Coordinates of C-alpha atoms in Angstrom, one line a residue:
X13 CA 92.2 100.4 104.6
X14 CA 92.9 104.2 103.8
X15 CA 96.5 103.5 102.9
X16 CA 95.5 100.8 100.4
X17 CA 92.8 103.5 99.1
X18 CA 95.5 106.2 98.5
X19 CA 97.8 103.9 96.9
X20 CA 94.8 102.7 94.4
X21 CA 94.1 106.2 93.8
X22 CA 97.7 107.4 93.1
X23 CA 98.2 104.5 90.9
X24 CA 95.1 105.5 88.7
X25 CA 96.2 108.8 88.6
X26 CA 99.3 107.9 87.2
X27 CA 97.7 105.7 84.7
X28 CA 95.7 108.4 83.8
X29 CA 98.8 110.7 83.2
X30 CA 100.2 108.3 80.6
X31 CA 96.9 106.9 78.8
X32 CA 94.3 109.5 79.1
X33 CA 93.3 111.4 75.8
X34 CA 95.0 114.8 75.5
X35 CA 92.5 117.4 74.6
X36 CA 95.7 119.4 73.1
X37 CA 96.7 116.7 71.0
X38 CA 95.6 115.9 67.3
X39 CA 96.8 114.4 64.4
X40 CA 96.5 115.1 60.6
X41 CA 95.2 112.7 57.9
X42 CA 96.8 113.5 54.6
X43 CA 95.2 111.4 51.8
X44 CA 97.6 111.9 48.9
X45 CA 98.1 108.1 48.8
X46 CA 96.6 104.9 47.1
X47 CA 97.1 102.4 49.7
X48 CA 95.5 103.9 52.8
X49 CA 93.6 101.6 55.2
X50 CA 89.8 101.9 55.1
X51 CA 88.2 104.6 57.2
X52 CA 86.8 102.3 59.6
X53 CA 90.1 100.8 60.5
X54 CA 91.6 104.2 60.8
X55 CA 88.6 105.2 63.5
X56 CA 89.6 102.2 65.3
X57 CA 93.2 103.2 65.3
X58 CA 92.6 106.6 66.6
X59 CA 90.5 105.1 69.5
X60 CA 93.6 103.2 70.6
X61 CA 95.4 106.5 70.8
X62 CA 95.8 109.5 73.0
X63 CA 94.5 111.8 70.2
X64 CA 91.4 113.6 70.7
X65 CA 91.3 115.4 67.5
X66 CA 91.9 114.7 63.7
X67 CA 92.6 117.3 61.0
X68 CA 91.3 116.6 57.4
X69 CA 92.2 118.7 54.4
X70 CA 88.9 118.1 53.0
X71 CA 85.3 117.2 53.9
X72 CA 85.6 113.3 53.1
X73 CA 82.5 111.9 54.0
X74 CA 83.7 108.1 54.4
X75 CA 86.3 109.3 56.8
X76 CA 83.7 111.8 58.6
X77 CA 81.3 109.0 58.9
X78 CA 83.8 106.6 60.2
X79 CA 85.0 109.0 63.0
X80 CA 81.6 109.9 64.0
X81 CA 81.4 106.4 65.3
X82 CA 84.2 107.4 68.0
X83 CA 82.9 109.7 70.3
X84 CA 86.4 110.7 71.6
X85 CA 87.5 112.3 68.5
X86 CA 86.6 115.8 67.0
X87 CA 87.5 117.0 63.6
X88 CA 89.1 119.9 62.1
X89 CA 88.2 119.9 58.4
X90 CA 89.2 122.0 55.4
X91 CA 87.6 124.0 52.6
X92 CA 89.7 123.6 49.3
X93 CA 91.4 126.9 48.3
X94 CA 89.5 126.9 45.2
X95 CA 86.0 126.8 47.1
X96 CA 86.8 130.3 48.8
X97 CA 85.3 132.5 45.8
X98 CA 82.1 130.3 46.0
X99 CA 81.7 131.0 49.9
X100 CA 82.7 134.4 49.5
X101 CA 80.0 135.1 47.0
X102 CA 77.0 135.1 49.1
X103 CA 75.7 133.7 52.3
X104 CA 73.4 131.4 50.5
X105 CA 76.3 130.1 48.5
X106 CA 78.3 129.2 51.7
X107 CA 75.0 127.7 53.2
X108 CA 74.7 125.4 50.2
X109 CA 78.4 124.3 50.4
X110 CA 77.8 123.5 54.0
X111 CA 74.9 121.5 53.7
X112 CA 76.3 119.6 50.7
X113 CA 79.7 119.1 52.0
X114 CA 79.0 118.8 56.0
X115 CA 75.4 117.4 56.0
X116 CA 76.3 116.2 59.7
X117 CA 78.1 118.5 61.9
X118 CA 78.2 115.8 65.0
X119 CA 82.1 115.7 65.2
X120 CA 82.9 119.0 63.6
X121 CA 85.2 121.0 65.9
X122 CA 86.6 123.6 63.5
X123 CA 86.8 124.4 60.1
X124 CA 89.7 125.8 58.2
X125 CA 88.9 127.9 55.3
X126 CA 91.6 127.2 52.7
X127 CA 95.3 126.2 53.4
X128 CA 98.4 128.8 53.5
X129 CA 96.1 130.9 51.4
X130 CA 98.0 134.4 52.1
X131 CA 101.2 132.6 51.1
X132 CA 100.3 130.6 47.7
X133 CA 96.8 131.3 46.6
X134 CA 97.3 134.9 45.3
X135 CA 95.7 138.1 46.0
X136 CA 92.4 137.5 44.5
X137 CA 91.7 134.6 46.7
X138 CA 93.3 136.2 49.7
X139 CA 90.8 139.1 49.4
X140 CA 88.0 136.8 49.4
X141 CA 89.1 134.8 52.5
X142 CA 87.6 137.0 55.2
X143 CA 84.3 137.4 53.3
X144 CA 84.3 133.5 52.9
X145 CA 84.8 132.9 56.7
X146 CA 82.1 135.3 57.5
X147 CA 79.4 133.8 55.2
X148 CA 80.3 130.1 56.5
X149 CA 80.0 131.4 60.0
X150 CA 76.7 132.9 59.3
X151 CA 75.5 129.6 57.9
X152 CA 76.2 127.7 61.0
X153 CA 73.3 126.9 63.2
X154 CA 73.2 129.6 65.9
X155 CA 73.8 127.2 68.7
X156 CA 76.9 126.0 67.0
X157 CA 80.5 126.1 68.5
X158 CA 82.3 125.4 65.3
X159 CA 85.3 127.8 65.0
X160 CA 86.3 128.9 61.7
X161 CA 89.7 129.9 60.8
X162 CA 92.3 129.2 58.3
X163 CA 95.7 127.7 58.3
X164 CA 99.2 129.7 57.7
X165 CA 102.5 129.0 56.6
X166 CA 105.1 130.4 59.0
X167 CA 106.2 132.7 56.1
X168 CA 103.4 135.5 57.3
X169 CA 106.3 136.5 59.6
X170 CA 108.6 139.1 58.2
X171 CA 110.7 138.9 61.7
X172 CA 111.3 136.2 64.3
X173 CA 114.5 137.0 65.7
X174 CA 114.5 137.1 68.5
X175 CA 111.2 135.5 69.3
X176 CA 110.0 138.6 71.3
X177 CA 110.5 140.6 68.1
X178 CA 108.2 138.6 66.0
X179 CA 106.1 140.7 63.5
X180 CA 103.7 139.9 60.4
X181 CA 104.8 140.8 57.0
X182 CA 103.3 144.3 56.2
X183 CA 102.5 143.3 52.7
X184 CA 100.0 141.0 54.1
X185 CA 98.3 143.7 56.2
X186 CA 95.4 144.1 53.7
X187 CA 94.3 140.6 54.1
X188 CA 95.8 139.7 57.5
X189 CA 94.5 142.6 59.7
X190 CA 90.7 142.0 59.1
X191 CA 91.4 138.0 59.7
X192 CA 92.9 138.7 63.0
X193 CA 90.0 141.0 63.8
X194 CA 87.5 138.1 62.7
X195 CA 89.3 135.6 64.9
X196 CA 89.6 137.9 67.9
X197 CA 85.7 138.6 67.5
X198 CA 84.9 135.0 67.1
X199 CA 87.3 133.4 69.8
X200 CA 88.8 131.2 66.8
X201 CA 92.5 130.6 66.9
X202 CA 95.2 131.5 64.4
X203 CA 96.5 128.3 62.9
X204 CA 100.2 127.8 62.0
X205 CA 102.3 125.2 60.6
X206 CA 106.2 125.3 62.0
X207 CA 108.6 122.5 61.2
X208 CA 111.7 122.6 62.9
X209 CA 112.9 119.5 60.7
X210 CA 113.6 122.0 57.8
X211 CA 115.6 124.1 60.0
X212 CA 117.9 121.4 60.5
X213 CA 118.2 120.4 56.8
X214 CA 119.4 123.8 56.5
X215 CA 122.1 123.7 59.3
X216 CA 123.2 120.1 60.0
X217 CA 125.2 120.9 62.9
X218 CA 124.7 118.6 66.0
X219 CA 123.8 121.4 68.1
X220 CA 121.1 122.5 65.7
X221 CA 119.5 119.0 65.7
X222 CA 119.7 118.9 69.3
X223 CA 117.7 122.3 69.5
X224 CA 115.3 120.8 66.8
X225 CA 114.6 117.5 68.7
X226 CA 114.3 118.9 72.5
X227 CA 117.4 117.1 73.5
X228 CA 119.8 118.6 75.9
X229 CA 121.6 121.7 74.6
X230 CA 122.8 125.2 76.0
X231 CA 119.6 127.2 75.3
X232 CA 119.4 130.2 73.5
X233 CA 118.5 133.7 75.2
X234 CA 116.2 136.0 73.8
X235 CA 118.3 139.3 74.2
X236 CA 115.2 141.5 74.5
X237 CA 113.1 139.5 76.9
X238 CA 115.7 137.6 78.6
X239 CA 113.8 134.4 78.2
X240 CA 115.7 131.2 77.5
X241 CA 114.5 128.8 74.6
X242 CA 115.4 125.0 74.9
X243 CA 113.8 124.0 71.7
X244 CA 113.0 125.4 68.3
X245 CA 109.4 124.7 68.5
X246 CA 108.8 127.0 71.5
X247 CA 110.8 129.7 69.8
X248 CA 108.6 129.5 66.5
X249 CA 105.3 129.6 68.6
X250 CA 106.4 132.4 70.7
X251 CA 107.5 134.7 67.4
X252 CA 103.9 134.1 66.3
X253 CA 102.6 135.3 69.8
X254 CA 104.9 138.2 69.9
X255 CA 103.8 139.3 66.5
X256 CA 99.9 139.0 67.6
X257 CA 100.7 140.8 70.8
X258 CA 102.2 143.6 68.9
X259 CA 98.9 143.9 66.7
X260 CA 97.2 144.0 69.9
X261 CA 95.5 140.7 69.6
X262 CA 96.6 139.3 72.9
X263 CA 93.4 137.0 73.2
X264 CA 93.8 135.2 70.1
X265 CA 95.1 131.7 70.8
X266 CA 97.8 129.7 68.6
X267 CA 96.9 126.5 67.2
X268 CA 99.8 124.4 65.6
X269 CA 97.9 122.9 62.5
X270 CA 101.1 120.8 61.4
X271 CA 104.5 119.9 62.7
X272 CA 106.4 116.6 62.3
X273 CA 109.7 115.0 61.3
X274 CA 110.2 112.3 58.5
X275 CA 111.5 108.8 59.5
X276 CA 113.1 108.1 56.4
X277 CA 114.5 109.8 53.2
X278 CA 117.2 109.8 50.5
X279 CA 120.8 111.2 50.3
X280 CA 119.3 114.9 50.2
X281 CA 117.1 114.5 53.4
X282 CA 119.6 114.8 56.2
X283 CA 118.1 113.9 59.6
X284 CA 115.2 112.1 58.3
X285 CA 115.4 108.7 60.3
X286 CA 113.4 106.7 62.7
X287 CA 115.4 107.7 65.5
X288 CA 115.1 111.5 64.8
X289 CA 111.4 111.2 64.1
X290 CA 111.1 109.4 67.3
X291 CA 112.9 111.8 69.4
X292 CA 111.2 114.6 67.9
X293 CA 107.4 113.7 68.0
X294 CA 108.1 112.0 71.4
X295 CA 109.8 114.6 73.1
X296 CA 107.3 117.1 71.7
X297 CA 104.3 115.2 73.0
X298 CA 106.1 114.8 76.4
X299 CA 106.6 118.7 76.3
X300 CA 102.9 119.2 75.6
X301 CA 101.9 116.8 78.3
X302 CA 104.3 118.7 80.9
X303 CA 101.9 121.5 80.4
X304 CA 105.0 123.9 80.8
X305 CA 104.1 126.1 77.9
X306 CA 106.3 128.1 76.0
X307 CA 108.8 130.6 77.5
X308 CA 106.4 133.5 76.8
X309 CA 103.3 131.7 77.6
X310 CA 104.1 129.3 80.5
X311 CA 101.7 126.7 82.2
X312 CA 99.5 126.3 78.7
X313 CA 100.3 123.7 76.2
X314 CA 99.5 125.1 72.5
X315 CA 97.0 122.8 70.8
X316 CA 99.1 120.8 68.3
X317 CA 98.3 118.5 65.4
X318 CA 101.3 116.3 64.6
X319 CA 101.8 115.5 60.8
X320 CA 100.8 112.8 59.9
X321 CA 98.8 109.9 60.5
X322 CA 100.2 107.7 57.5
X323 CA 103.0 108.0 55.0
X324 CA 101.6 109.2 51.6
X325 CA 103.1 107.1 48.7
X326 CA 101.8 109.6 45.8
X327 CA 103.5 112.8 47.1
X328 CA 106.1 114.1 44.6
X329 CA 109.6 115.4 45.6
X330 CA 111.9 114.2 48.0
X331 CA 111.5 110.7 49.7
X332 CA 111.1 112.4 53.0
X333 CA 107.9 114.1 51.7
X334 CA 106.4 110.6 51.7
X335 CA 107.5 109.5 55.0
X336 CA 106.1 111.6 57.9
X337 CA 103.6 108.8 58.8
X338 CA 103.3 107.8 62.5
X339 CA 101.7 104.6 61.7
X340 CA 102.2 102.0 59.1
X341 CA 99.5 100.7 56.8
X342 CA 99.2 97.6 59.1
X343 CA 98.1 100.2 61.8
X344 CA 101.3 99.6 63.9
X345 CA 103.6 102.3 65.0
X346 CA 106.5 103.2 62.9
X347 CA 108.2 104.1 66.2
X348 CA 107.1 104.7 69.5
X349 CA 106.2 108.2 70.4
X350 CA 104.2 107.4 73.3
X351 CA 100.7 108.1 71.6
X352 CA 99.0 104.8 72.6
X353 CA 96.7 104.4 75.4
X354 CA 97.8 100.8 76.4
X355 CA 100.4 101.8 78.2
X356 CA 103.1 102.2 75.3
X357 CA 105.8 104.9 76.4
X358 CA 107.9 107.1 74.3
X359 CA 111.6 107.5 74.4
X360 CA 113.4 107.6 77.7
X361 CA 113.3 111.1 78.8
X362 CA 116.0 110.9 81.2
X363 CA 117.0 114.0 83.1
X364 CA 119.9 116.0 81.4
X365 CA 122.9 117.3 83.4
X366 CA 122.9 120.9 84.3
X367 CA 122.9 123.6 81.6
X368 CA 126.2 125.7 80.9
X369 CA 125.7 129.2 80.1
X370 CA 123.1 129.9 77.4
X371 CA 123.5 131.6 74.0
X372 CA 122.4 134.9 73.7
X373 CA 120.0 135.8 70.7
X374 CA 120.9 139.6 70.5
X375 CA 118.6 142.4 69.5
X376 CA 118.2 142.8 65.8
X377 CA 119.5 145.2 63.2
X378 CA 117.4 146.2 60.4
X379 CA 120.5 146.7 58.2
X380 CA 120.8 142.8 56.8
X381 CA 117.6 141.4 55.4
X382 CA 117.8 137.5 55.8
X383 CA 116.4 135.3 52.9
X384 CA 113.4 133.3 53.2
X385 CA 113.4 129.8 51.7
X386 CA 110.3 128.6 50.7
X387 CA 109.3 124.7 50.2
X388 CA 106.0 123.0 48.9
X389 CA 103.5 122.3 51.7
X390 CA 103.2 118.6 52.7
X391 CA 99.5 118.6 52.4
X392 CA 99.6 119.5 49.0
X393 CA 100.3 117.6 45.6
X394 CA 102.4 120.4 43.9
X395 CA 106.0 119.4 43.2
X396 CA 108.4 120.1 45.6
X397 CA 110.4 123.5 45.0
X398 CA 113.0 125.0 46.9
X399 CA 113.8 128.7 46.2
X400 CA 115.4 131.8 48.2
X401 CA 113.8 135.0 47.8
X402 CA 114.3 138.3 49.4
X403 CA 111.9 139.6 52.1
X404 CA 112.3 142.1 55.0
X405 CA 113.2 139.2 57.4
X406 CA 115.6 140.8 59.8
X407 CA 118.8 139.2 61.0
X408 CA 120.8 140.2 63.9
X409 CA 124.3 142.0 63.3
X410 CA 126.1 138.9 65.3
X411 CA 125.2 135.9 67.0
X412 CA 122.1 133.5 66.1
X413 CA 119.4 134.5 63.8
X414 CA 116.1 133.4 63.3
X415 CA 114.9 132.9 59.8
X416 CA 111.4 132.5 58.8
X417 CA 110.7 129.5 56.2
X418 CA 107.8 129.4 53.9
X419 CA 105.1 126.9 52.9
X420 CA 105.6 123.6 54.6
X421 CA 108.9 124.4 56.2
X422 CA 107.6 127.5 57.9
X423 CA 109.4 129.3 60.6
X424 CA 112.6 128.5 61.9
X425 CA 115.1 129.7 64.5
X426 CA 118.3 128.7 63.6
X427 CA 122.2 129.8 63.6
X428 CA 122.8 132.3 61.0
X429 CA 124.8 130.9 58.2
X430 CA 128.5 132.7 58.0
X431 CA 128.4 134.1 61.5
X432 CA 130.4 133.2 64.6
X433 CA 127.5 131.4 66.3
X434 CA 128.9 128.3 67.7
X435 CA 127.0 127.1 70.8
X436 CA 129.0 126.4 73.9
X437 CA 129.8 123.3 75.3
X438 CA 127.4 121.8 77.9
X439 CA 123.9 120.5 78.0
X440 CA 120.8 121.6 79.8
X441 CA 117.4 119.8 80.6
X442 CA 114.3 120.5 78.8
X443 CA 111.6 121.6 81.2
X444 CA 109.1 119.0 80.4
X445 CA 111.9 116.4 81.0
X446 CA 112.4 118.1 84.4
X447 CA 108.6 117.9 85.3
X448 CA 108.1 114.3 84.1
X449 CA 111.1 113.6 86.2
X450 CA 109.9 115.2 89.3
X451 CA 106.4 113.8 88.9
X452 CA 107.9 110.3 88.8
X453 CA 109.9 110.9 91.8
X454 CA 106.8 112.2 93.7
X455 CA 104.9 109.4 92.7
X456 CA 107.6 106.7 93.8
X457 CA 108.2 108.5 97.0
X458 CA 104.6 108.7 98.1
X459 CA 104.1 105.1 97.1
X460 CA 106.9 104.1 99.2
X461 CA 105.5 105.6 102.3
X462 CA 102.3 103.3 102.0
X463 CA 103.7 99.9 100.5

């Protein structure tokens, strides 16, 4: 009897491992489209997934009301950049905004006051950001646990190479320092938008693609910390972590408000394929579920919102901008990324061969500023742009550099153009793959003892 009970308990645990909702996993619901399913259908779709959080860029009452019927989903909603001056004007104005835009706080988990304000909203609105956040916080009920923050493009970093040298742009200090102090005081996270996809579009070598997609690769060593990075996502997150630590805000958590990969595009969208989208999102989800964390902060998965729930057909710009959807309009998966509770699994995350020597990311030199490339955020309707501007980003004197991308593109770690930075041959297993494989081996072994 005990053997059968043990087998049943272990089987139940295995099912939970694959099917349970993940408190660190959310999804963005962009609405720049005229063909989206009704909110009630979206709520039912979310109930079938492992997502526990949904991000809206506004306070759409139809969507909020539909999601409130699903107790497993909590909401991160947004204040429009244009509403920031109103909220900053007085506590009463913030209270009035809250009562009219969020009459029910039942499902609200967090509120983002604006989106990428420091990067694109201008000095006037940036100067009013923290006062708006303070007033909105004071308007919440005293017993509320709702977190107030704001989402940033990765170009708030002036340096991210190596990740341990991550630093914020000094030009943002006037606005960013009081903002970080607010987050530290209130226990709210710093929200960022890293997109490894845009790193690949700037460097389409196969080894860069593998590094972006969590696929087997030699790894890259941070020359300062000695930590080895097996994927670009971790390097981006740790660069932000290092910047926070350097400012003394070691207790401020990081939240990834957007990250994703397009499943289709045109001739100017390299790498935008269903296979690559499945690889990135599926491997990212596996990485988060492994609880391996990042090299700098191991053992803790960063709360992450995938972009996006559906394609958005009204977005301007490249075809890839309209093709980030995880699900089609008929509510089926565009590809299997292991997001459903019904046992659907993502790509076969087979163990990779042992790694060859890792490439080293050397210490940086302040003598060679690197360009920052900017691109329109996926969450906004403005025309897609691509420009190159000079900034104090630091590139290494040799080897692989980390560049910082702005707007939706956000921060990237990638080999520097024009440098001798060929990755050595060989492969390495990603840590989440190894933990996944070990987990399966242990389960099979224990079951074999009692079957």
